[in-house]
mmCIF file of C-alpha atoms and ligand atoms in Angstrom:
data_model
loop_
_atom_site.group_PDB
_atom_site.id
_atom_site.type_symbol
_atom_site.label_atom_id
_atom_site.label_comp_id
_atom_site.label_asym_id
_atom_site.label_seq_id
_atom_site.Cartn_x
_atom_site.Cartn_y
_atom_site.Cartn_z
ATOM 1 C CA MET A 1127 19.042 5.437 -12.156
ATOM 2 C CA ILE A 1128 15.827 6.560 -10.473
ATOM 3 C CA LEU A 1129 14.973 6.606 -6.827
ATOM 4 C CA GLU A 1130 11.313 5.684 -6.195
ATOM 5 C CA LEU A 1131 9.556 6.311 -2.900
ATOM 6 C CA ASP A 1132 6.164 5.271 -1.472
ATOM 7 C CA CYS A 1133 5.594 7.199 1.767
ATOM 8 C CA GLY A 1134 2.836 5.401 3.641
ATOM 9 C CA ASN A 1135 1.555 6.230 7.093
ATOM 10 C CA SER A 1136 3.948 3.992 8.997
ATOM 11 C CA PHE A 1137 6.742 3.059 6.557
ATOM 12 C CA ILE A 1138 8.608 4.402 3.516
ATOM 13 C CA LYS A 1139 9.056 1.819 0.818
ATOM 14 C CA TRP A 1140 11.980 2.682 -1.571
ATOM 15 C CA ARG A 1141 13.773 1.278 -4.514
ATOM 16 C CA VAL A 1142 16.367 2.228 -7.076
ATOM 17 C CA ILE A 1143 15.781 1.208 -10.700
ATOM 18 C CA HIS A 1144 17.724 1.531 -13.908
ATOM 19 C CA THR A 1145 16.452 4.272 -16.138
ATOM 20 C CA ALA A 1146 16.555 2.198 -19.350
ATOM 21 C CA ASP A 1147 14.831 -1.060 -18.393
ATOM 22 C CA ALA A 1148 13.484 -0.494 -14.869
ATOM 23 C CA ALA A 1149 15.647 -3.310 -13.504
ATOM 24 C CA ILE A 1150 15.765 -3.026 -9.699
ATOM 25 C CA THR A 1151 19.169 -2.309 -8.151
ATOM 26 C CA GLY A 1152 18.084 -2.063 -4.503
ATOM 27 C CA GLY A 1153 15.264 -1.278 -2.201
ATOM 28 C CA GLY A 1154 13.700 -1.758 1.198
ATOM 29 C CA ILE A 1155 11.328 -0.575 3.864
ATOM 30 C CA VAL A 1156 12.270 2.014 6.485
ATOM 31 C CA ASP A 1157 10.482 3.775 9.261
ATOM 32 C CA SER A 1158 11.923 7.292 9.101
ATOM 33 C CA ASP A 1159 13.404 9.904 6.759
ATOM 34 C CA GLN A 1160 16.850 9.463 8.309
ATOM 35 C CA ALA A 1161 16.754 5.719 7.907
ATOM 36 C CA LEU A 1162 15.828 6.241 4.283
ATOM 37 C CA LEU A 1163 18.789 8.484 3.595
ATOM 38 C CA ALA A 1164 21.161 6.010 5.315
ATOM 39 C CA ALA A 1165 19.705 3.072 3.427
ATOM 40 C CA VAL A 1166 20.001 4.751 0.027
ATOM 41 C CA ALA A 1167 23.469 6.114 0.816
ATOM 42 C CA GLY A 1168 24.424 2.485 1.707
ATOM 43 C CA LEU A 1169 24.190 1.573 -1.966
ATOM 44 C CA GLY A 1170 27.173 3.745 -2.692
ATOM 45 C CA ASP A 1171 27.577 6.527 -5.247
ATOM 46 C CA LEU A 1172 24.560 6.156 -7.476
ATOM 47 C CA PRO A 1173 24.224 7.895 -10.856
ATOM 48 C CA LEU A 1174 20.719 9.118 -9.979
ATOM 49 C CA VAL A 1175 19.012 11.061 -12.766
ATOM 50 C CA GLY A 1176 15.804 11.640 -10.856
ATOM 51 C CA SER A 1177 13.375 10.642 -8.162
ATOM 52 C CA ARG A 1178 9.598 10.126 -7.983
ATOM 53 C CA MET A 1179 7.431 9.892 -4.870
ATOM 54 C CA VAL A 1180 3.927 9.117 -3.797
ATOM 55 C CA SER A 1181 3.050 10.308 -0.320
ATOM 56 C CA VAL A 1182 -0.025 10.088 1.874
ATOM 57 C CA ARG A 1183 1.704 12.261 4.450
ATOM 58 C CA SER A 1184 1.157 15.939 5.119
ATOM 59 C CA GLU A 1185 2.423 18.618 2.655
ATOM 60 C CA GLU A 1186 5.028 19.607 5.206
ATOM 61 C CA GLU A 1187 6.396 16.135 5.776
ATOM 62 C CA THR A 1188 6.429 15.478 2.087
ATOM 63 C CA SER A 1189 8.198 18.600 1.041
ATOM 64 C CA SER A 1190 10.716 18.264 3.903
ATOM 65 C CA LEU A 1191 11.598 14.779 2.701
ATOM 66 C CA CYS A 1192 11.941 16.068 -0.903
ATOM 67 C CA ALA A 1193 14.337 18.795 0.296
ATOM 68 C CA LEU A 1194 16.412 16.231 2.155
ATOM 69 C CA ILE A 1195 16.660 14.083 -0.972
ATOM 70 C CA LYS A 1196 17.643 17.017 -3.154
ATOM 71 C CA GLU A 1197 20.307 18.045 -0.616
ATOM 72 C CA ARG A 1198 21.747 14.593 -0.133
ATOM 73 C CA PHE A 1199 21.509 13.101 -3.631
ATOM 74 C CA GLY A 1200 21.278 16.144 -5.837
ATOM 75 C CA VAL A 1201 18.005 15.155 -7.637
ATOM 76 C CA ALA A 1202 14.707 16.882 -7.727
ATOM 77 C CA VAL A 1203 11.767 14.733 -6.642
ATOM 78 C CA SER A 1204 8.625 14.460 -8.845
ATOM 79 C CA VAL A 1205 5.642 14.038 -6.508
ATOM 80 C CA ALA A 1206 2.516 12.354 -7.933
ATOM 81 C CA GLN A 1207 -0.400 14.749 -7.849
ATOM 82 C CA PRO A 1208 -4.121 14.036 -7.916
ATOM 83 C CA VAL A 1209 -5.831 14.230 -11.285
ATOM 84 C CA LYS A 1210 -9.362 13.494 -12.488
ATOM 85 C CA GLU A 1211 -8.283 11.111 -15.249
ATOM 86 C CA MET A 1212 -5.135 9.352 -16.355
ATOM 87 C CA ALA A 1213 -4.191 6.313 -18.559
ATOM 88 C CA GLY A 1214 -7.831 5.602 -19.204
ATOM 89 C CA VAL A 1215 -8.873 5.557 -15.502
ATOM 90 C CA ARG A 1216 -11.330 8.169 -14.203
ATOM 91 C CA ASN A 1217 -11.172 9.055 -10.488
ATOM 92 C CA GLY A 1218 -14.481 8.159 -8.846
ATOM 93 C CA TYR A 1219 -14.366 10.485 -5.931
ATOM 94 C CA GLU A 1220 -16.762 13.443 -5.757
ATOM 95 C CA ASP A 1221 -13.647 15.560 -5.069
ATOM 96 C CA HIS A 1222 -10.804 13.757 -6.830
ATOM 97 C CA GLN A 1223 -8.202 15.528 -4.726
ATOM 98 C CA ARG A 1224 -9.454 13.710 -1.634
ATOM 99 C CA LEU A 1225 -8.736 10.170 -2.883
ATOM 100 C CA GLY A 1226 -5.490 8.886 -1.252
ATOM 101 C CA MET A 1227 -2.657 8.974 -3.825
ATOM 102 C CA ASP A 1228 -1.627 5.435 -2.880
ATOM 103 C CA ARG A 1229 -5.113 4.219 -3.780
ATOM 104 C CA TRP A 1230 -5.212 6.153 -6.986
ATOM 105 C CA LEU A 1231 -1.762 4.884 -8.132
ATOM 106 C CA GLY A 1232 -2.779 1.335 -7.148
ATOM 107 C CA ALA A 1233 -5.867 1.660 -9.289
ATOM 108 C CA LEU A 1234 -3.887 3.021 -12.240
ATOM 109 C CA GLY A 1235 -1.337 0.265 -11.933
ATOM 110 C CA ALA A 1236 -3.951 -2.441 -11.628
ATOM 111 C CA PHE A 1237 -6.013 -1.211 -14.578
ATOM 112 C CA HIS A 1238 -2.814 -1.069 -16.703
ATOM 113 C CA LEU A 1239 -1.817 -4.673 -15.774
ATOM 114 C CA ALA A 1240 -5.415 -6.156 -15.936
ATOM 115 C CA ARG A 1241 -6.630 -4.298 -19.040
ATOM 116 C CA GLY A 1242 -10.137 -4.810 -17.673
ATOM 117 C CA ALA A 1243 -12.243 -4.630 -14.548
ATOM 118 C CA CYS A 1244 -10.174 -4.916 -11.377
ATOM 119 C CA LEU A 1245 -10.366 -4.907 -7.581
ATOM 120 C CA VAL A 1246 -7.330 -3.671 -5.623
ATOM 121 C CA ILE A 1247 -6.989 -4.791 -2.007
ATOM 122 C CA ASP A 1248 -4.109 -2.916 -0.228
ATOM 123 C CA LEU A 1249 -3.342 -4.147 3.249
ATOM 124 C CA GLY A 1250 -1.127 -1.674 5.071
ATOM 125 C CA THR A 1251 -1.607 0.491 8.196
ATOM 126 C CA ALA A 1252 -5.044 0.900 6.739
ATOM 127 C CA ALA A 1253 -6.827 -1.724 4.719
ATOM 128 C CA LYS A 1254 -8.330 -0.389 1.534
ATOM 129 C CA ALA A 1255 -10.180 -1.716 -1.497
ATOM 130 C CA ASP A 1256 -10.747 0.085 -4.796
ATOM 131 C CA PHE A 1257 -12.903 -0.923 -7.740
ATOM 132 C CA VAL A 1258 -12.164 -0.027 -11.429
ATOM 133 C CA ALA A 1259 -14.692 -1.074 -14.023
ATOM 134 C CA ALA A 1260 -13.751 -2.452 -17.475
ATOM 135 C CA ASP A 1261 -14.269 1.033 -19.045
ATOM 136 C CA GLY A 1262 -11.786 2.601 -16.617
ATOM 137 C CA GLU A 1263 -14.436 4.158 -14.242
ATOM 138 C CA HIS A 1264 -13.099 4.089 -10.722
ATOM 139 C CA LEU A 1265 -16.198 3.262 -8.759
ATOM 140 C CA GLY A 1266 -14.753 4.166 -5.324
ATOM 141 C CA GLY A 1267 -13.707 1.951 -2.467
ATOM 142 C CA TYR A 1268 -13.427 1.219 1.240
ATOM 143 C CA ILE A 1269 -11.080 2.069 4.025
ATOM 144 C CA CYS A 1270 -10.750 0.126 7.298
ATOM 145 C CA PRO A 1271 -8.145 -0.253 9.982
ATOM 146 C CA GLY A 1272 -5.313 -2.626 8.911
ATOM 147 C CA MET A 1273 -3.603 -5.167 11.017
ATOM 148 C CA PRO A 1274 -1.264 -2.667 12.838
ATOM 149 C CA LEU A 1275 -4.181 -0.386 13.753
ATOM 150 C CA MET A 1276 -6.525 -3.158 14.878
ATOM 151 C CA ARG A 1277 -3.777 -4.641 17.064
ATOM 152 C CA SER A 1278 -2.747 -1.340 18.610
ATOM 153 C CA GLN A 1279 -6.343 -0.259 19.280
ATOM 154 C CA LEU A 1280 -6.898 -3.487 21.272
ATOM 155 C CA ARG A 1281 -3.619 -3.052 23.165
ATOM 156 C CA THR A 1282 -4.351 0.586 23.915
ATOM 157 C CA HIS A 1283 -7.924 0.290 25.010
ATOM 158 C CA THR A 1284 -7.792 -2.763 27.151
ATOM 159 C CA ARG A 1285 -5.821 -3.423 30.249
ATOM 160 C CA ARG A 1286 -5.042 -7.104 29.938
ATOM 161 C CA ILE A 1287 -4.084 -7.419 26.280
ATOM 162 C CA ARG A 1288 -0.304 -7.353 26.235
ATOM 163 C CA TYR A 1289 2.280 -9.381 24.249
ATOM 164 C CA ASP A 1290 5.459 -8.942 22.360
ATOM 165 C CA ASP A 1291 6.194 -9.000 18.633
ATOM 166 C CA ALA A 1292 7.922 -12.411 18.680
ATOM 167 C CA SER A 1293 4.896 -14.161 20.180
ATOM 168 C CA ALA A 1294 2.649 -12.316 17.770
ATOM 169 C CA GLU A 1295 4.557 -13.736 14.896
ATOM 170 C CA ARG A 1296 4.468 -17.262 16.419
ATOM 171 C CA ALA A 1297 0.708 -17.040 17.012
ATOM 172 C CA LEU A 1298 0.072 -16.831 13.194
ATOM 173 C CA ASN A 1299 1.297 -20.456 12.500
ATOM 174 C CA SER A 1300 -2.403 -21.420 12.611
ATOM 175 C CA LEU A 1301 -5.799 -19.685 12.588
ATOM 176 C CA ALA A 1302 -7.471 -22.151 15.006
ATOM 177 C CA PRO A 1303 -9.326 -20.582 17.968
ATOM 178 C CA GLY A 1304 -6.742 -18.949 20.182
ATOM 179 C CA ARG A 1305 -5.726 -20.525 23.446
ATOM 180 C CA SER A 1306 -3.773 -17.533 24.648
ATOM 181 C CA THR A 1307 -4.332 -13.796 24.390
ATOM 182 C CA VAL A 1308 -1.775 -13.348 21.724
ATOM 183 C CA GLU A 1309 -3.293 -16.127 19.654
ATOM 184 C CA ALA A 1310 -6.828 -14.856 20.129
ATOM 185 C CA VAL A 1311 -5.986 -11.313 19.099
ATOM 186 C CA GLU A 1312 -3.602 -12.010 16.230
ATOM 187 C CA ARG A 1313 -5.764 -14.656 14.681
ATOM 188 C CA GLY A 1314 -8.956 -12.662 15.244
ATOM 189 C CA CYS A 1315 -7.455 -9.646 13.453
ATOM 190 C CA VAL A 1316 -6.264 -11.823 10.551
ATOM 191 C CA LEU A 1317 -9.739 -13.245 10.186
ATOM 192 C CA MET A 1318 -11.106 -9.660 10.068
ATOM 193 C CA LEU A 1319 -8.737 -8.835 7.260
ATOM 194 C CA GLN A 1320 -9.687 -12.041 5.365
ATOM 195 C CA SER A 1321 -13.378 -11.301 5.788
ATOM 196 C CA PHE A 1322 -12.798 -7.756 4.430
ATOM 197 C CA ALA A 1323 -11.090 -9.289 1.351
ATOM 198 C CA ARG A 1324 -13.898 -11.876 0.858
ATOM 199 C CA ALA A 1325 -16.567 -9.159 1.164
ATOM 200 C CA GLN A 1326 -14.797 -7.099 -1.574
ATOM 201 C CA ILE A 1327 -14.532 -10.058 -3.849
ATOM 202 C CA GLU A 1328 -18.217 -10.913 -3.399
ATOM 203 C CA GLN A 1329 -19.061 -7.330 -4.321
ATOM 204 C CA ALA A 1330 -16.848 -7.446 -7.434
ATOM 205 C CA GLN A 1331 -18.585 -10.709 -8.438
ATOM 206 C CA ALA A 1332 -21.994 -9.063 -8.054
ATOM 207 C CA LEU A 1333 -20.823 -6.259 -10.323
ATOM 208 C CA TRP A 1334 -18.819 -8.102 -12.922
ATOM 209 C CA GLY A 1335 -19.509 -11.847 -12.664
ATOM 210 C CA ASP A 1336 -16.194 -13.646 -13.024
ATOM 211 C CA ASP A 1337 -14.748 -11.107 -15.366
ATOM 212 C CA PHE A 1338 -12.306 -9.223 -13.153
ATOM 213 C CA THR A 1339 -8.798 -9.396 -11.741
ATOM 214 C CA VAL A 1340 -8.064 -9.168 -8.038
ATOM 215 C CA PHE A 1341 -4.759 -7.522 -6.937
ATOM 216 C CA LEU A 1342 -3.411 -7.941 -3.438
ATOM 217 C CA THR A 1343 -0.733 -5.501 -2.256
ATOM 218 C CA GLY A 1344 0.596 -3.885 0.956
ATOM 219 C CA GLY A 1345 2.727 -5.418 3.659
ATOM 220 C CA ASP A 1346 -0.007 -7.709 5.050
ATOM 221 C CA ALA A 1347 -1.059 -9.150 1.656
ATOM 222 C CA PRO A 1348 0.349 -12.573 2.395
ATOM 223 C CA LEU A 1349 -1.925 -12.932 5.449
ATOM 224 C CA VAL A 1350 -5.067 -12.897 3.309
ATOM 225 C CA HIS A 1351 -3.979 -14.817 0.172
ATOM 226 C CA VAL A 1352 -5.807 -17.971 1.378
ATOM 227 C CA ALA A 1353 -9.045 -15.936 1.432
ATOM 228 C CA ALA A 1354 -8.437 -14.738 -2.123
ATOM 229 C CA PRO A 1355 -6.610 -17.581 -3.931
ATOM 230 C CA GLN A 1356 -7.374 -16.066 -7.349
ATOM 231 C CA ALA A 1357 -5.673 -12.765 -6.463
ATOM 232 C CA ARG A 1358 -2.376 -11.709 -8.020
ATOM 233 C CA ILE A 1359 -0.030 -10.573 -5.239
ATOM 234 C CA VAL A 1360 1.803 -7.506 -6.589
ATOM 235 C CA PRO A 1361 3.868 -5.964 -3.818
ATOM 236 C CA ASP A 1362 5.010 -3.066 -6.037
ATOM 237 C CA LEU A 1363 1.575 -2.212 -7.529
ATOM 238 C CA VAL A 1364 1.797 1.381 -6.247
ATOM 239 C CA PHE A 1365 5.208 1.764 -7.974
ATOM 240 C CA VAL A 1366 3.631 0.568 -11.241
ATOM 241 C CA GLY A 1367 1.124 3.430 -11.027
ATOM 242 C CA LEU A 1368 3.856 5.851 -9.860
ATOM 243 C CA ALA A 1369 5.833 5.272 -13.023
ATOM 244 C CA MET A 1370 2.807 6.006 -15.057
ATOM 245 C CA ALA A 1371 1.961 9.244 -13.115
ATOM 246 C CA CYS A 1372 5.534 10.539 -13.014
ATOM 247 C CA PRO A 1373 7.423 9.517 -16.179
ATOM 248 C CA LEU A 1374 11.028 10.738 -15.895
ATOM 249 C CA SER A 1375 12.746 11.010 -19.179
HETATM 250 N N1 ATP B 2133 9.595 -5.825 5.938
HETATM 251 C C1 ATP B 2133 8.505 -5.255 6.543
HETATM 252 N N2 ATP B 2133 8.625 -4.063 7.167
HETATM 253 C C2 ATP B 2133 7.576 -3.484 7.778
HETATM 254 N N3 ATP B 2133 6.369 -4.019 7.754
HETATM 255 C C3 ATP B 2133 6.165 -5.171 7.133
HETATM 256 C C4 ATP B 2133 7.211 -5.867 6.473
HETATM 257 N N4 ATP B 2133 6.671 -6.984 5.929
HETATM 258 C C5 ATP B 2133 5.371 -6.978 6.209
HETATM 259 N N5 ATP B 2133 5.023 -5.930 6.943
HETATM 260 C C6 ATP B 2133 3.702 -5.664 7.409
HETATM 261 O O1 ATP B 2133 3.170 -4.613 6.618
HETATM 262 C C7 ATP B 2133 2.307 -3.791 7.377
HETATM 263 C C8 ATP B 2133 2.481 -2.376 6.899
HETATM 264 O O2 ATP B 2133 2.113 -2.371 5.535
HETATM 265 P P1 ATP B 2133 2.564 -1.222 4.522
HETATM 266 O O3 ATP B 2133 4.039 -1.100 4.521
HETATM 267 O O4 ATP B 2133 1.870 -1.503 3.258
HETATM 268 O O5 ATP B 2133 1.944 0.043 5.294
HETATM 269 P P2 ATP B 2133 1.942 1.590 4.995
HETATM 270 O O6 ATP B 2133 2.228 1.760 3.520
HETATM 271 O O7 ATP B 2133 2.794 2.292 5.957
HETATM 272 O O8 ATP B 2133 0.428 1.864 5.289
HETATM 273 P P3 ATP B 2133 -0.624 2.560 4.375
HETATM 274 O O9 ATP B 2133 -0.443 2.042 2.969
HETATM 275 O O10 ATP B 2133 -1.965 2.141 4.951
HETATM 276 O O11 ATP B 2133 -0.306 4.017 4.487
HETATM 277 C C9 ATP B 2133 2.591 -4.027 8.830
HETATM 278 O O12 ATP B 2133 1.427 -4.609 9.455
HETATM 279 C C10 ATP B 2133 3.673 -5.135 8.891
HETATM 280 O O13 ATP B 2133 3.314 -6.174 9.678
HETATM 281 C C1 PAU B 2134 -6.488 5.680 3.456
HETATM 282 C C2 PAU B 2134 -5.009 5.969 3.507
HETATM 283 C C3 PAU B 2134 -4.621 6.494 4.874
HETATM 284 C C4 PAU B 2134 -4.270 4.694 3.215
HETATM 285 O O1 PAU B 2134 -2.889 4.901 3.106
HETATM 286 C C5 PAU B 2134 -4.603 6.988 2.367
HETATM 287 O O2 PAU B 2134 -5.090 6.521 1.107
HETATM 288 C C6 PAU B 2134 -5.264 8.346 2.571
HETATM 289 O O3 PAU B 2134 -4.795 9.122 3.430
HETATM 290 N N1 PAU B 2134 -6.363 8.636 1.868
HETATM 291 C C7 PAU B 2134 -7.152 9.873 1.968
HETATM 292 C C8 PAU B 2134 -8.482 9.564 2.307
HETATM 293 C C9 PAU B 2134 -9.257 8.817 1.170
HETATM 294 O O4 PAU B 2134 -8.670 8.163 0.378
HETATM 295 O O5 PAU B 2134 -10.519 9.041 1.127
HETATM 296 K K1 K B 2135 1.087 2.467 1.145
#
């Protein structure tokens, strides 16, 4: 079995897959290294043969988590590294090492699944979009604040915007103009995300006509699906790219 880890800015997504057929045995989302160790240990004694990781965290945080995993589960962790080209995709950044590894792996995974031009919209702590042309050229992309960052900026920099998580969730049962602070903020931020997605799709249409595939991923993908009904929601897109970048066998 293989332990797979996607270390984002706010959360660690993890899963355990069978080595032979990649069938998923367990997985989840946690908010700290310790919670990760506890969650994986909760699956019992696993015959792990290896582990692979993508991280957008600092070198120090990443290597300290690798050391914890080695110590606790006895497997070395293969960490995906930036490259200029892989699996037919060419990194479009001037300095390929600067492109976030979650974006790069999402682009690899998408191009592999689409076998043609594709647009990846990943809605996490940050919202990002990446364009890969039919010949595998990564054209670059966009980075904006995602839902958690938009919300927390409003809460932090205003005095009268305050509400709890439960009412935030309730506020999203509709996108009609808000009649309370929580509705106004939550719905406003969702509309921002949807407009971001629509703008990316318009741009892809200008480049490629109708000949491209849209992928939606990241924790807040479901919030924008109505704005991109043609999109494929692939929650584990980064893991698809991770398996390509770090084959373990
Ligand atoms: N089970 C869940 N646990 C945590 N967040 C969730 C969950 N389901 C949906 N979300 C939403 O997903 C968002 C976080 O997305 P994601 O996990 O993709 O972020 P991240 O990987 O930490 O960020 P980034 O990819 O920008 O580094 C939050 O806004 C949260 O509302
Ligand atoms: C944009 C984030 C924070 C999204 O997780 C990540 O991809 C990252 O740290 N990227 C480095 C900067 C860049 O991609 O240009
Ligand atoms: K991520």
